[in-house]
Tab-separated table of C-alpha atoms in Angstrom:
chain	number	residue	atom	x	y	z
T	1	MET	CA	-31.477	-118.894	69.989
T	2	SER	CA	-30.376	-115.875	68.330
T	3	GLY	CA	-28.104	-115.985	65.205
T	4	HIS	CA	-24.820	-115.112	66.231
T	5	SER	CA	-25.413	-118.115	69.121
T	6	LYS	CA	-26.625	-120.508	66.500
T	7	TRP	CA	-23.698	-120.007	64.455
T	8	ALA	CA	-21.486	-120.355	66.977
T	9	THR	CA	-23.238	-123.426	68.043
T	10	THR	CA	-23.934	-124.955	64.471
T	11	LYS	CA	-20.063	-124.425	63.868
T	12	ARG	CA	-19.848	-127.288	67.070
T	13	HIS	CA	-22.142	-129.668	66.806
T	14	LYS	CA	-20.656	-129.965	63.201
T	15	ALA	CA	-17.484	-131.811	64.591
T	16	VAL	CA	-19.556	-134.238	65.385
T	17	VAL	CA	-21.618	-135.080	63.174
T	18	ASP	CA	-20.826	-138.141	61.925
T	19	ALA	CA	-21.361	-139.638	65.518
T	20	LYS	CA	-24.969	-138.373	65.476
T	21	ARG	CA	-26.116	-139.016	61.379
T	22	GLY	CA	-28.169	-141.741	62.033
T	23	LYS	CA	-29.847	-139.324	64.451
T	24	ILE	CA	-29.686	-136.457	61.744
T	25	PHE	CA	-31.642	-139.757	58.883
T	26	SER	CA	-34.528	-140.504	61.929
T	27	VAL	CA	-35.012	-136.629	61.925
T	28	ILE	CA	-35.319	-136.071	58.229
T	29	SER	CA	-36.583	-139.011	57.019
T	30	LYS	CA	-40.090	-138.636	59.813
T	31	GLU	CA	-40.264	-134.764	58.038
T	32	ILE	CA	-40.122	-136.321	54.427
T	33	SER	CA	-43.208	-138.987	55.608
T	34	LEU	CA	-44.779	-135.819	57.446
T	35	ALA	CA	-44.363	-133.506	54.131
T	36	THR	CA	-45.638	-136.612	52.082
T	37	ARG	CA	-48.589	-137.067	53.768
T	38	ASP	CA	-49.866	-133.246	54.054
T	39	GLY	CA	-48.483	-132.480	50.005
T	40	GLY	CA	-48.342	-135.641	48.188
T	41	LYS	CA	-45.269	-137.821	46.766
T	42	ASP	CA	-44.231	-135.834	43.870
T	43	PRO	CA	-41.816	-133.446	44.582
T	44	GLU	CA	-42.664	-131.141	41.910
T	45	PHE	CA	-46.034	-130.371	42.974
T	46	ASN	CA	-45.164	-130.759	46.700
T	47	PRO	CA	-42.393	-127.449	47.501
T	48	ARG	CA	-41.847	-128.930	51.231
T	49	LEU	CA	-41.414	-132.664	49.926
T	50	ARG	CA	-38.878	-131.231	47.009
T	51	THR	CA	-37.053	-129.029	49.405
T	52	LEU	CA	-36.347	-131.745	52.149
T	53	ILE	CA	-34.928	-134.026	49.362
T	54	THR	CA	-32.305	-131.605	48.705
T	55	LYS	CA	-31.626	-131.584	52.648
T	56	ALA	CA	-31.458	-134.999	52.961
T	57	LYS	CA	-28.837	-135.524	49.804
T	58	GLN	CA	-26.715	-132.876	51.287
T	59	SER	CA	-26.248	-134.715	54.470
T	60	ASN	CA	-25.673	-138.021	52.405
T	61	MET	CA	-28.787	-139.328	52.700
T	62	PRO	CA	-29.373	-142.379	51.350
T	63	ALA	CA	-32.045	-142.476	48.023
T	64	ASP	CA	-32.785	-146.191	49.961
T	65	ASN	CA	-34.016	-144.137	52.539
T	66	ILE	CA	-35.508	-141.213	51.084
T	67	ASP	CA	-38.301	-143.501	49.111
T	68	ARG	CA	-38.668	-146.134	51.704
T	69	ALA	CA	-40.219	-142.143	54.256
T	70	ILE	CA	-42.083	-140.982	50.791
T	71	LYS	CA	-43.610	-144.487	51.003
T	72	LYS	CA	-43.950	-144.264	54.429
T	73	GLY	CA	-46.255	-141.220	53.932
T	74	ALA	CA	-47.552	-142.148	51.410
T	75	GLY	CA	-49.297	-144.649	53.456
T	76	GLU	CA	-47.932	-147.348	51.095
T	77	LEU	CA	-45.612	-148.885	54.390
T	78	GLY	CA	-48.869	-149.725	56.370
T	79	ASN	CA	-50.618	-147.166	59.057
T	80	VAL	CA	-47.631	-145.722	60.733
T	81	ILE	CA	-48.863	-142.569	62.497
T	82	ILE	CA	-46.492	-140.028	63.203
T	83	GLU	CA	-47.185	-136.781	64.822
T	84	GLU	CA	-45.727	-132.882	65.921
T	85	LEU	CA	-45.088	-131.805	69.048
T	86	LEU	CA	-43.887	-128.709	70.711
T	87	TYR	CA	-42.550	-128.877	74.439
T	88	GLU	CA	-41.578	-125.453	76.912
T	89	GLY	CA	-39.529	-125.407	79.455
T	90	TYR	CA	-37.023	-124.097	81.269
T	91	ALA	CA	-32.741	-124.540	81.168
T	92	PRO	CA	-31.223	-122.869	84.591
T	93	GLY	CA	-30.851	-119.745	85.117
T	94	GLY	CA	-34.831	-119.211	83.579
T	95	VAL	CA	-33.798	-119.353	79.985
T	96	GLY	CA	-36.640	-120.337	77.859
T	97	LEU	CA	-36.620	-123.404	75.436
T	98	ILE	CA	-38.768	-124.851	72.411
T	99	VAL	CA	-38.325	-128.449	71.736
T	100	GLU	CA	-39.585	-129.329	68.481
T	101	VAL	CA	-40.621	-133.125	68.157
T	102	THR	CA	-41.478	-135.342	65.546
T	103	THR	CA	-42.972	-138.526	66.487
T	104	ASP	CA	-44.946	-142.428	66.248
T	105	ASN	CA	-44.921	-142.161	70.199
T	106	LYS	CA	-46.074	-139.269	71.710
T	107	ASN	CA	-46.147	-140.977	75.690
T	108	ARG	CA	-41.827	-142.262	74.604
T	109	SER	CA	-41.529	-138.551	73.408
T	110	ALA	CA	-42.967	-136.885	76.446
T	111	SER	CA	-41.703	-139.049	79.016
T	112	GLU	CA	-37.784	-138.300	77.547
T	113	VAL	CA	-38.094	-134.914	77.466
T	114	ARG	CA	-39.090	-134.480	81.037
T	115	SER	CA	-36.620	-136.687	82.544
T	116	THR	CA	-34.448	-134.690	80.522
T	117	PHE	CA	-35.209	-131.075	81.680
T	118	SER	CA	-34.984	-132.659	85.396
T	119	LYS	CA	-31.249	-134.510	84.452
T	120	ARG	CA	-29.337	-131.287	83.049
T	121	GLY	CA	-31.503	-128.687	85.975
T	122	GLY	CA	-33.931	-127.590	83.884
T	123	ASN	CA	-38.199	-127.868	83.765
T	124	LEU	CA	-40.666	-129.045	81.753
T	125	ALA	CA	-43.248	-125.600	81.307
T	126	GLY	CA	-47.332	-125.902	80.407
T	127	ALA	CA	-48.482	-125.129	76.685
T	128	GLY	CA	-48.082	-121.139	75.444
T	129	ALA	CA	-45.851	-120.239	78.709
T	130	LEU	CA	-43.244	-119.635	76.327
T	131	ALA	CA	-44.080	-119.707	73.460
T	132	PHE	CA	-45.384	-116.185	72.928
T	133	ASN	CA	-42.253	-114.803	73.114
T	134	PHE	CA	-40.915	-116.769	69.572
T	135	LYS	CA	-41.940	-115.988	66.286
T	136	ARG	CA	-42.057	-119.320	63.164
T	137	LYS	CA	-39.790	-118.305	61.071
T	138	GLY	CA	-37.601	-119.167	58.149
T	139	GLN	CA	-33.607	-119.253	59.472
T	140	PHE	CA	-30.516	-119.721	57.277
T	141	LEU	CA	-27.340	-119.541	57.920
T	142	ILE	CA	-24.146	-119.163	55.279
T	143	ALA	CA	-20.327	-119.236	55.880
T	144	LYS	CA	-19.305	-115.903	54.458
T	145	ASN	CA	-16.385	-117.386	51.897
T	146	LYS	CA	-20.044	-119.384	50.382
T	147	ILE	CA	-21.214	-116.530	48.089
T	148	GLU	CA	-20.271	-112.570	48.046
T	149	GLU	CA	-22.447	-110.073	50.172
T	150	ASP	CA	-24.335	-108.198	47.436
T	151	THR	CA	-25.476	-111.622	45.524
T	152	LEU	CA	-26.932	-112.967	48.699
T	153	THR	CA	-28.885	-109.824	49.269
T	154	GLU	CA	-30.139	-109.857	45.618
T	155	LEU	CA	-31.308	-113.164	45.537
T	156	ALA	CA	-32.811	-112.817	49.289
T	157	LEU	CA	-34.651	-109.564	48.620
T	158	GLU	CA	-35.983	-111.287	45.195
T	159	ASN	CA	-37.488	-114.054	47.259
T	160	ASP	CA	-39.316	-111.656	49.849
T	161	ALA	CA	-36.383	-112.345	52.853
T	162	GLU	CA	-37.202	-110.249	55.471
T	163	ASP	CA	-34.357	-109.465	56.785
T	164	ILE	CA	-29.958	-110.287	55.827
T	165	ILE	CA	-27.603	-109.927	58.835
T	166	VAL	CA	-23.644	-109.695	58.485
T	167	GLU	CA	-21.671	-111.403	61.137
T	168	SER	CA	-17.939	-111.504	60.793
T	169	GLU	CA	-18.142	-115.109	59.712
T	170	HIS	CA	-21.622	-115.686	58.166
T	171	TYR	CA	-24.638	-113.934	56.990
T	172	GLU	CA	-28.521	-114.578	58.410
T	173	VAL	CA	-30.664	-114.772	56.525
T	174	VAL	CA	-34.807	-114.446	58.108
T	175	CYS	CA	-37.969	-115.244	55.994
T	176	GLU	CA	-41.665	-115.435	56.217
T	177	THR	CA	-42.568	-119.315	56.901
T	178	SER	CA	-44.441	-118.910	53.538
T	179	GLN	CA	-41.163	-118.454	51.670
T	180	TYR	CA	-38.784	-120.595	53.018
T	181	ASP	CA	-38.921	-123.250	50.382
T	182	THR	CA	-39.068	-120.557	48.290
T	183	LEU	CA	-36.025	-119.163	49.153
T	184	ALA	CA	-34.203	-122.735	49.684
T	185	ASP	CA	-35.080	-123.771	46.699
T	186	ALA	CA	-33.522	-120.284	44.875
T	187	LEU	CA	-30.774	-121.286	47.044
T	188	ASN	CA	-30.082	-124.535	45.745
T	189	LYS	CA	-29.937	-123.306	42.537
T	190	ALA	CA	-27.909	-120.939	42.978
T	191	GLY	CA	-25.828	-123.602	44.073
T	192	VAL	CA	-25.041	-121.934	48.161
T	193	ASP	CA	-25.640	-124.845	50.675
T	194	ALA	CA	-26.631	-123.225	53.568
T	195	ASP	CA	-24.424	-124.029	56.687
T	196	SER	CA	-28.147	-124.120	58.534
T	197	SER	CA	-31.225	-124.366	56.992
T	198	GLU	CA	-34.795	-124.540	59.104
T	199	LEU	CA	-38.067	-123.170	59.801
T	200	ALA	CA	-37.016	-121.518	63.223
T	201	TYR	CA	-39.010	-120.803	66.669
T	202	LEU	CA	-36.996	-116.867	66.506
T	203	PRO	CA	-37.007	-114.961	70.189
T	204	SER	CA	-38.247	-111.672	70.612
T	205	ASN	CA	-36.399	-111.083	73.142
T	206	VAL	CA	-32.561	-112.786	74.527
T	207	VAL	CA	-31.243	-113.231	77.212
T	208	THR	CA	-27.488	-112.399	77.130
T	209	ILE	CA	-25.282	-115.677	78.950
T	210	LYS	CA	-21.560	-114.229	80.263
T	211	ASP	CA	-20.508	-117.164	82.423
T	212	GLU	CA	-19.025	-120.105	81.402
T	213	ASP	CA	-21.283	-122.274	84.117
T	214	SER	CA	-24.502	-120.834	83.091
T	215	ALA	CA	-23.721	-121.182	79.591
T	216	ARG	CA	-21.987	-125.291	80.427
T	217	LYS	CA	-25.112	-126.072	81.901
T	218	ILE	CA	-27.565	-124.803	79.189
T	219	LEU	CA	-25.831	-126.205	76.325
T	220	LYS	CA	-25.754	-129.344	78.211
T	221	LEU	CA	-29.385	-129.820	78.528
T	222	VAL	CA	-29.945	-128.294	74.656
T	223	GLU	CA	-27.009	-130.936	73.447
T	224	SER	CA	-29.171	-133.562	75.232
T	225	LEU	CA	-32.684	-133.005	74.090
T	226	GLU	CA	-30.923	-132.812	71.011
T	227	GLU	CA	-29.716	-136.169	71.044
T	228	LEU	CA	-33.257	-137.528	71.783
T	229	GLU	CA	-34.456	-139.569	68.598
T	230	ASP	CA	-37.449	-137.865	68.448
T	231	VAL	CA	-35.987	-134.335	68.449
T	232	LYS	CA	-35.905	-132.713	65.760
T	233	ALA	CA	-35.054	-129.398	67.162
T	234	VAL	CA	-34.646	-127.008	70.111
T	235	HIS	CA	-34.717	-123.007	70.091
T	236	GLY	CA	-34.121	-121.044	72.984
T	237	ASN	CA	-34.242	-116.992	74.045
T	238	TYR	CA	-30.121	-117.450	74.777
T	239	ASP	CA	-27.283	-115.457	73.255
T	240	MET	CA	-23.590	-116.431	73.897
T	241	ASP	CA	-20.531	-114.962	72.627
T	242	GLU	CA	-18.763	-117.007	70.312
T	243	ALA	CA	-15.606	-117.252	72.371
T	244	LEU	CA	-17.470	-118.249	75.085
T	245	ILE	CA	-19.695	-121.194	73.353
T	246	GLU	CA	-15.873	-122.192	72.169
T	247	ALA	CA	-13.811	-121.879	75.737
T	248	ILE	CA	-16.508	-124.551	76.729
T	249	SER	CA	-16.259	-126.579	73.771
T	250	GLY	CA	-12.381	-126.501	74.465
């Protein structure tokens, strides 16, 4: 989805974040295990792990959970295999969705994702059907009251950000994936807690959704997918006015 829609849905999700805290911890734990497996257990020499530990702490994830995830990734708790998978599909109205999954059981994940698309009026597509319309980028959404525009601009440029978009309530900072951890580190050191921070699939072209019925169906599908245990994130090529999203939420 566009940064504009992402900001509105981020605010919507925060209203129910406590109810989903267990899911959030599960997703971050798997990411920490993957980062440890790929880059080692010492965060000083593993920027991805360092960024995820910061993210875990900002989500109030217990230290024991973080340590367990690191040990699992280092192979100290048995041979648990966690895989990263990508599913592509269509929401009602032909909107394209990219679904990121981290799982220890890909058969379960595939079944749950397929079933959710079907139940919510969408359909799963083949690999590569939609990916061409998305680019992998680092994306940060930050409320305007957290940092001055000039300060953020200077910090972002010093850390090779690709773009800074100023909206009415927030900033969107986009960077290459290779700069994501560096920029996340810089924001953390500056005391800026991003409202949303992730390696996202950003659409090259978006579909503007204007009617409530279509918007409701799309958001219901996205939320149902996000509630699945193995789903890390859902990215779409749609844009919705914030007032429309708030009307649906109400």
